PDB file of C-alpha atoms in Angstrom:
ATOM      1  CA  MET Q  53      98.231 101.560  90.237  1.00 52.00           C
ATOM      2  CA  ASP Q  54      99.964  98.547  88.810  1.00 54.00           C
ATOM      3  CA  LYS Q  55      98.777  95.549  90.824  1.00 62.00           C
ATOM      4  CA  ASN Q  56     101.780  93.655  89.408  1.00 72.00           C
ATOM      5  CA  LEU Q  57     104.259  95.969  91.147  1.00 88.00           C
ATOM      6  CA  ILE Q  58     104.741  94.203  94.469  1.00 94.00           C
ATOM      7  CA  ALA Q  59     106.970  95.223  97.355  1.00 94.00           C
ATOM      8  CA  LYS Q  60     107.956  92.299  99.576  1.00 96.00           C
ATOM      9  CA  ALA Q  61     109.890  92.068 102.821  1.00 97.00           C
ATOM     10  CA  SER Q  62     110.252  89.332 105.413  1.00 98.00           C
ATOM     11  CA  ILE Q  63     112.068  88.661 108.653  1.00 98.00           C
ATOM     12  CA  THR Q  64     112.410  85.934 111.272  1.00 98.00           C
ATOM     13  CA  ILE Q  65     111.638  87.130 114.794  1.00 99.00           C
ATOM     14  CA  ASN Q  66     112.426  85.334 118.046  1.00 98.00           C
ATOM     15  CA  ALA Q  67     108.832  85.635 119.276  1.00 98.00           C
ATOM     16  CA  THR Q  68     105.618  83.630 119.169  1.00 98.00           C
ATOM     17  CA  PRO Q  69     103.010  84.139 116.429  1.00 99.00           C
ATOM     18  CA  ALA Q  70     100.743  85.689 119.106  1.00 98.00           C
ATOM     19  CA  GLN Q  71     103.439  88.227 120.022  1.00 98.00           C
ATOM     20  CA  VAL Q  72     103.971  89.113 116.354  1.00 99.00           C
ATOM     21  CA  TRP Q  73     100.188  89.416 115.822  1.00 99.00           C
ATOM     22  CA  ASP Q  74     100.019  91.760 118.796  1.00 99.00           C
ATOM     23  CA  ALA Q  75     102.790  93.892 117.283  1.00 98.00           C
ATOM     24  CA  VAL Q  76     100.901  94.055 113.971  1.00 98.00           C
ATOM     25  CA  THR Q  77      97.548  95.011 115.556  1.00 98.00           C
ATOM     26  CA  ASN Q  78      98.360  96.881 118.782  1.00 98.00           C
ATOM     27  CA  PRO Q  79      98.365 100.691 118.263  1.00 98.00           C
ATOM     28  CA  ASP Q  80     100.843 101.265 121.121  1.00 98.00           C
ATOM     29  CA  LYS Q  81     103.323  98.819 119.607  1.00 98.00           C
ATOM     30  CA  ILE Q  82     102.779 100.090 116.054  1.00 98.00           C
ATOM     31  CA  LYS Q  83     103.621 103.594 117.285  1.00 97.00           C
ATOM     32  CA  GLU Q  84     106.877 102.254 118.765  1.00 97.00           C
ATOM     33  CA  TYR Q  85     108.265 100.550 115.640  1.00 97.00           C
ATOM     34  CA  PHE Q  86     106.478 102.386 112.776  1.00 94.00           C
ATOM     35  CA  PHE Q  87     107.778 105.992 112.827  1.00 90.00           C
ATOM     36  CA  GLY Q  88     105.514 107.057 115.693  1.00 94.00           C
ATOM     37  CA  THR Q  89     102.363 106.390 113.650  1.00 96.00           C
ATOM     38  CA  THR Q  90      99.029 106.728 115.441  1.00 98.00           C
ATOM     39  CA  THR Q  91      96.790 103.876 114.267  1.00 98.00           C
ATOM     40  CA  THR Q  92      93.050 103.631 114.872  1.00 98.00           C
ATOM     41  CA  SER Q  93      90.779 100.684 114.098  1.00 98.00           C
ATOM     42  CA  ASP Q  94      88.552  98.131 115.777  1.00 97.00           C
ATOM     43  CA  TRP Q  95      90.628  95.466 113.919  1.00 97.00           C
ATOM     44  CA  LYS Q  96      87.593  93.668 112.443  1.00 98.00           C
ATOM     45  CA  GLU Q  97      87.142  92.609 108.819  1.00 98.00           C
ATOM     46  CA  GLY Q  98      85.303  95.316 106.881  1.00 99.00           C
ATOM     47  CA  SER Q  99      86.288  98.049 109.350  1.00 99.00           C
ATOM     48  CA  ALA Q 100      88.293 101.180 108.650  1.00 98.00           C
ATOM     49  CA  ILE Q 101      91.961 101.450 109.562  1.00 99.00           C
ATOM     50  CA  ASN Q 102      93.606 104.884 109.787  1.00 98.00           C
ATOM     51  CA  PHE Q 103      97.221 105.954 110.168  1.00 97.00           C
ATOM     52  CA  LYS Q 104      98.336 109.443 111.130  1.00 97.00           C
ATOM     53  CA  GLY Q 105     101.769 110.857 111.772  1.00 94.00           C
ATOM     54  CA  GLN Q 106     104.821 112.499 110.314  1.00 89.00           C
ATOM     55  CA  TYR Q 107     107.351 110.937 107.931  1.00 82.00           C
ATOM     56  CA  GLU Q 108     110.567 112.764 107.074  1.00 83.00           C
ATOM     57  CA  GLY Q 109     109.005 116.042 108.230  1.00 88.00           C
ATOM     58  CA  THR Q 110     105.745 115.675 106.292  1.00 87.00           C
ATOM     59  CA  GLU Q 111     102.369 115.129 107.987  1.00 91.00           C
ATOM     60  CA  TYR Q 112     100.274 112.275 106.625  1.00 91.00           C
ATOM     61  CA  GLU Q 113      96.842 110.727 107.080  1.00 92.00           C
ATOM     62  CA  ASP Q 114      96.594 107.321 105.436  1.00 95.00           C
ATOM     63  CA  LYS Q 115      93.630 104.989 105.425  1.00 97.00           C
ATOM     64  CA  GLY Q 116      92.141 101.734 104.284  1.00 98.00           C
ATOM     65  CA  THR Q 117      89.723  98.938 105.040  1.00 98.00           C
ATOM     66  CA  ILE Q 118      90.531  95.656 106.761  1.00 99.00           C
ATOM     67  CA  ILE Q 119      90.038  92.783 104.319  1.00 99.00           C
ATOM     68  CA  LYS Q 120      91.201  89.821 106.397  1.00 99.00           C
ATOM     69  CA  ALA Q 121      92.010  89.431 110.098  1.00 99.00           C
ATOM     70  CA  GLU Q 122      92.937  85.873 111.118  1.00 98.00           C
ATOM     71  CA  PRO Q 123      94.627  86.170 114.528  1.00 98.00           C
ATOM     72  CA  ASN Q 124      98.219  84.909 114.602  1.00 98.00           C
ATOM     73  CA  LYS Q 125      98.099  84.145 110.843  1.00 99.00           C
ATOM     74  CA  VAL Q 126      97.084  86.866 108.358  1.00 99.00           C
ATOM     75  CA  PHE Q 127      96.241  90.560 108.491  1.00 99.00           C
ATOM     76  CA  GLN Q 128      95.303  92.268 105.222  1.00 99.00           C
ATOM     77  CA  TYR Q 129      93.945  95.708 104.396  1.00 98.00           C
ATOM     78  CA  SER Q 130      93.519  98.127 101.533  1.00 98.00           C
ATOM     79  CA  TYR Q 131      95.747 101.181 101.821  1.00 95.00           C
ATOM     80  CA  TRP Q 132      95.857 104.694 100.432  1.00 94.00           C
ATOM     81  CA  SER Q 133      98.517 107.208 101.409  1.00 89.00           C
ATOM     82  CA  SER Q 134      98.075 110.961 101.382  1.00 84.00           C
ATOM     83  CA  MET Q 135     101.809 111.152 100.606  1.00 82.00           C
ATOM     84  CA  GLY Q 136     101.526 109.096  97.418  1.00 78.00           C
ATOM     85  CA  GLY Q 137     100.302 111.952  95.245  1.00 79.00           C
ATOM     86  CA  SER Q 138      97.309 110.004  93.928  1.00 84.00           C
ATOM     87  CA  GLU Q 139      93.600 110.736  94.244  1.00 90.00           C
ATOM     88  CA  ASP Q 140      91.643 108.937  96.963  1.00 91.00           C
ATOM     89  CA  THR Q 141      89.847 106.575  94.571  1.00 91.00           C
ATOM     90  CA  PRO Q 142      89.512 102.767  94.768  1.00 89.00           C
ATOM     91  CA  ASP Q 143      91.956 102.244  91.880  1.00 87.00           C
ATOM     92  CA  ASN Q 144      94.683 103.992  93.883  1.00 90.00           C
ATOM     93  CA  TYR Q 145      94.531 101.715  96.921  1.00 93.00           C
ATOM     94  CA  ALA Q 146      97.299  99.178  97.487  1.00 94.00           C
ATOM     95  CA  ILE Q 147      96.760  95.895  99.334  1.00 96.00           C
ATOM     96  CA  ILE Q 148      98.987  95.224 102.352  1.00 98.00           C
ATOM     97  CA  THR Q 149      99.213  91.634 103.607  1.00 99.00           C
ATOM     98  CA  TYR Q 150     101.055  90.497 106.737  1.00 99.00           C
ATOM     99  CA  THR Q 151     101.549  86.705 106.844  1.00 99.00           C
ATOM    100  CA  ILE Q 152     102.683  85.160 110.135  1.00 99.00           C
ATOM    101  CA  THR Q 153     104.264  81.687 109.990  1.00 99.00           C
ATOM    102  CA  PRO Q 154     105.648  79.703 112.954  1.00 98.00           C
ATOM    103  CA  GLU Q 155     109.211  78.412 112.436  1.00 97.00           C
ATOM    104  CA  ALA Q 156     110.733  76.171 115.134  1.00 92.00           C
ATOM    105  CA  ASP Q 157     111.400  78.561 118.051  1.00 94.00           C
ATOM    106  CA  ALA Q 158     110.695  81.721 116.046  1.00 98.00           C
ATOM    107  CA  THR Q 159     108.128  83.313 113.739  1.00 99.00           C
ATOM    108  CA  ARG Q 160     108.480  84.395 110.125  1.00 99.00           C
ATOM    109  CA  LEU Q 161     106.697  87.624 109.191  1.00 99.00           C
ATOM    110  CA  GLU Q 162     106.235  88.513 105.543  1.00 99.00           C
ATOM    111  CA  VAL Q 163     104.723  91.741 104.236  1.00 98.00           C
ATOM    112  CA  LEU Q 164     103.456  92.127 100.679  1.00 98.00           C
ATOM    113  CA  GLN Q 165     102.380  95.483  99.294  1.00 96.00           C
ATOM    114  CA  GLU Q 166     100.545  95.050  96.001  1.00 95.00           C
ATOM    115  CA  GLY Q 167      99.885  97.999  93.730  1.00 88.00           C
ATOM    116  CA  ALA Q 168     102.769 100.455  93.641  1.00 81.00           C
ATOM    117  CA  ASN Q 169     102.424 103.520  91.376  1.00 78.00           C
ATOM    118  CA  SER Q 170     105.810 102.952  89.733  1.00 84.00           C
ATOM    119  CA  GLU Q 171     108.991 100.911  89.981  1.00 89.00           C
ATOM    120  CA  GLU Q 172     110.515 103.775  91.983  1.00 89.00           C
ATOM    121  CA  ALA Q 173     107.590 103.660  94.447  1.00 86.00           C
ATOM    122  CA  ARG Q 174     107.934  99.864  94.697  1.00 90.00           C
ATOM    123  CA  GLU Q 175     111.644 100.156  95.530  1.00 93.00           C
ATOM    124  CA  HIS Q 176     110.872 102.822  98.156  1.00 89.00           C
ATOM    125  CA  SER Q 177     108.273 100.509  99.730  1.00 92.00           C
ATOM    126  CA  VAL Q 178     110.702  97.556  99.803  1.00 94.00           C
ATOM    127  CA  ALA Q 179     113.231  99.673 101.722  1.00 94.00           C
ATOM    128  CA  LEU Q 180     110.550 101.113 104.015  1.00 93.00           C
ATOM    129  CA  TRP Q 181     109.125  97.676 104.914  1.00 96.00           C
ATOM    130  CA  ALA Q 182     112.603  96.223 105.521  1.00 97.00           C
ATOM    131  CA  GLY Q 183     113.246  99.018 108.032  1.00 96.00           C
ATOM    132  CA  VAL Q 184     109.834  98.643 109.685  1.00 97.00           C
ATOM    133  CA  LEU Q 185     110.273  94.880 110.099  1.00 98.00           C
ATOM    134  CA  LYS Q 186     113.764  95.351 111.544  1.00 98.00           C
ATOM    135  CA  SER Q 187     112.354  97.872 114.057  1.00 98.00           C
ATOM    136  CA  MET Q 188     109.566  95.447 114.980  1.00 98.00           C
ATOM    137  CA  LYS Q 189     112.084  92.620 115.449  1.00 98.00           C
ATOM    138  CA  ASP Q 190     114.273  94.822 117.658  1.00 98.00           C
ATOM    139  CA  MET Q 191     111.247  95.786 119.772  1.00 98.00           C
ATOM    140  CA  LEU Q 192     109.995  92.213 120.190  1.00 98.00           C
ATOM    141  CA  GLU Q 193     113.417  90.741 120.958  1.00 98.00           C
ATOM    142  CA  ARG Q 194     114.308  93.255 123.697  1.00 95.00           C
TER     143      ARG Q 194
END
């Protein structure tokens, strides 16, 4: 994994930081905006986080460990995907960071994914995160 290959996406959502935090860490909400993914975790630093579902007809079971959980501010975890084609070894884990920033009457959410396998994988992640954030925005602004 090239830790210098970073996928980045951000969006402004008409919601409070607490509402955005809830969307980032609530399994029922994640399932709604993130391709029907089933997420399990106790949401504490050092704990496991697991994702299971189907993407474009392929079953996946992804996993990681929560690195940082500052309510309404930052959520960060290591991440390995069964769909990525790499071995489940520490060197093949990306780092996903959600940063929540209040802005006037809205909230800015930025996602960084550090450690893509290739430029092609980075570009795929940029497009994926843009779609996920748009789905989250649509859900929260309903």
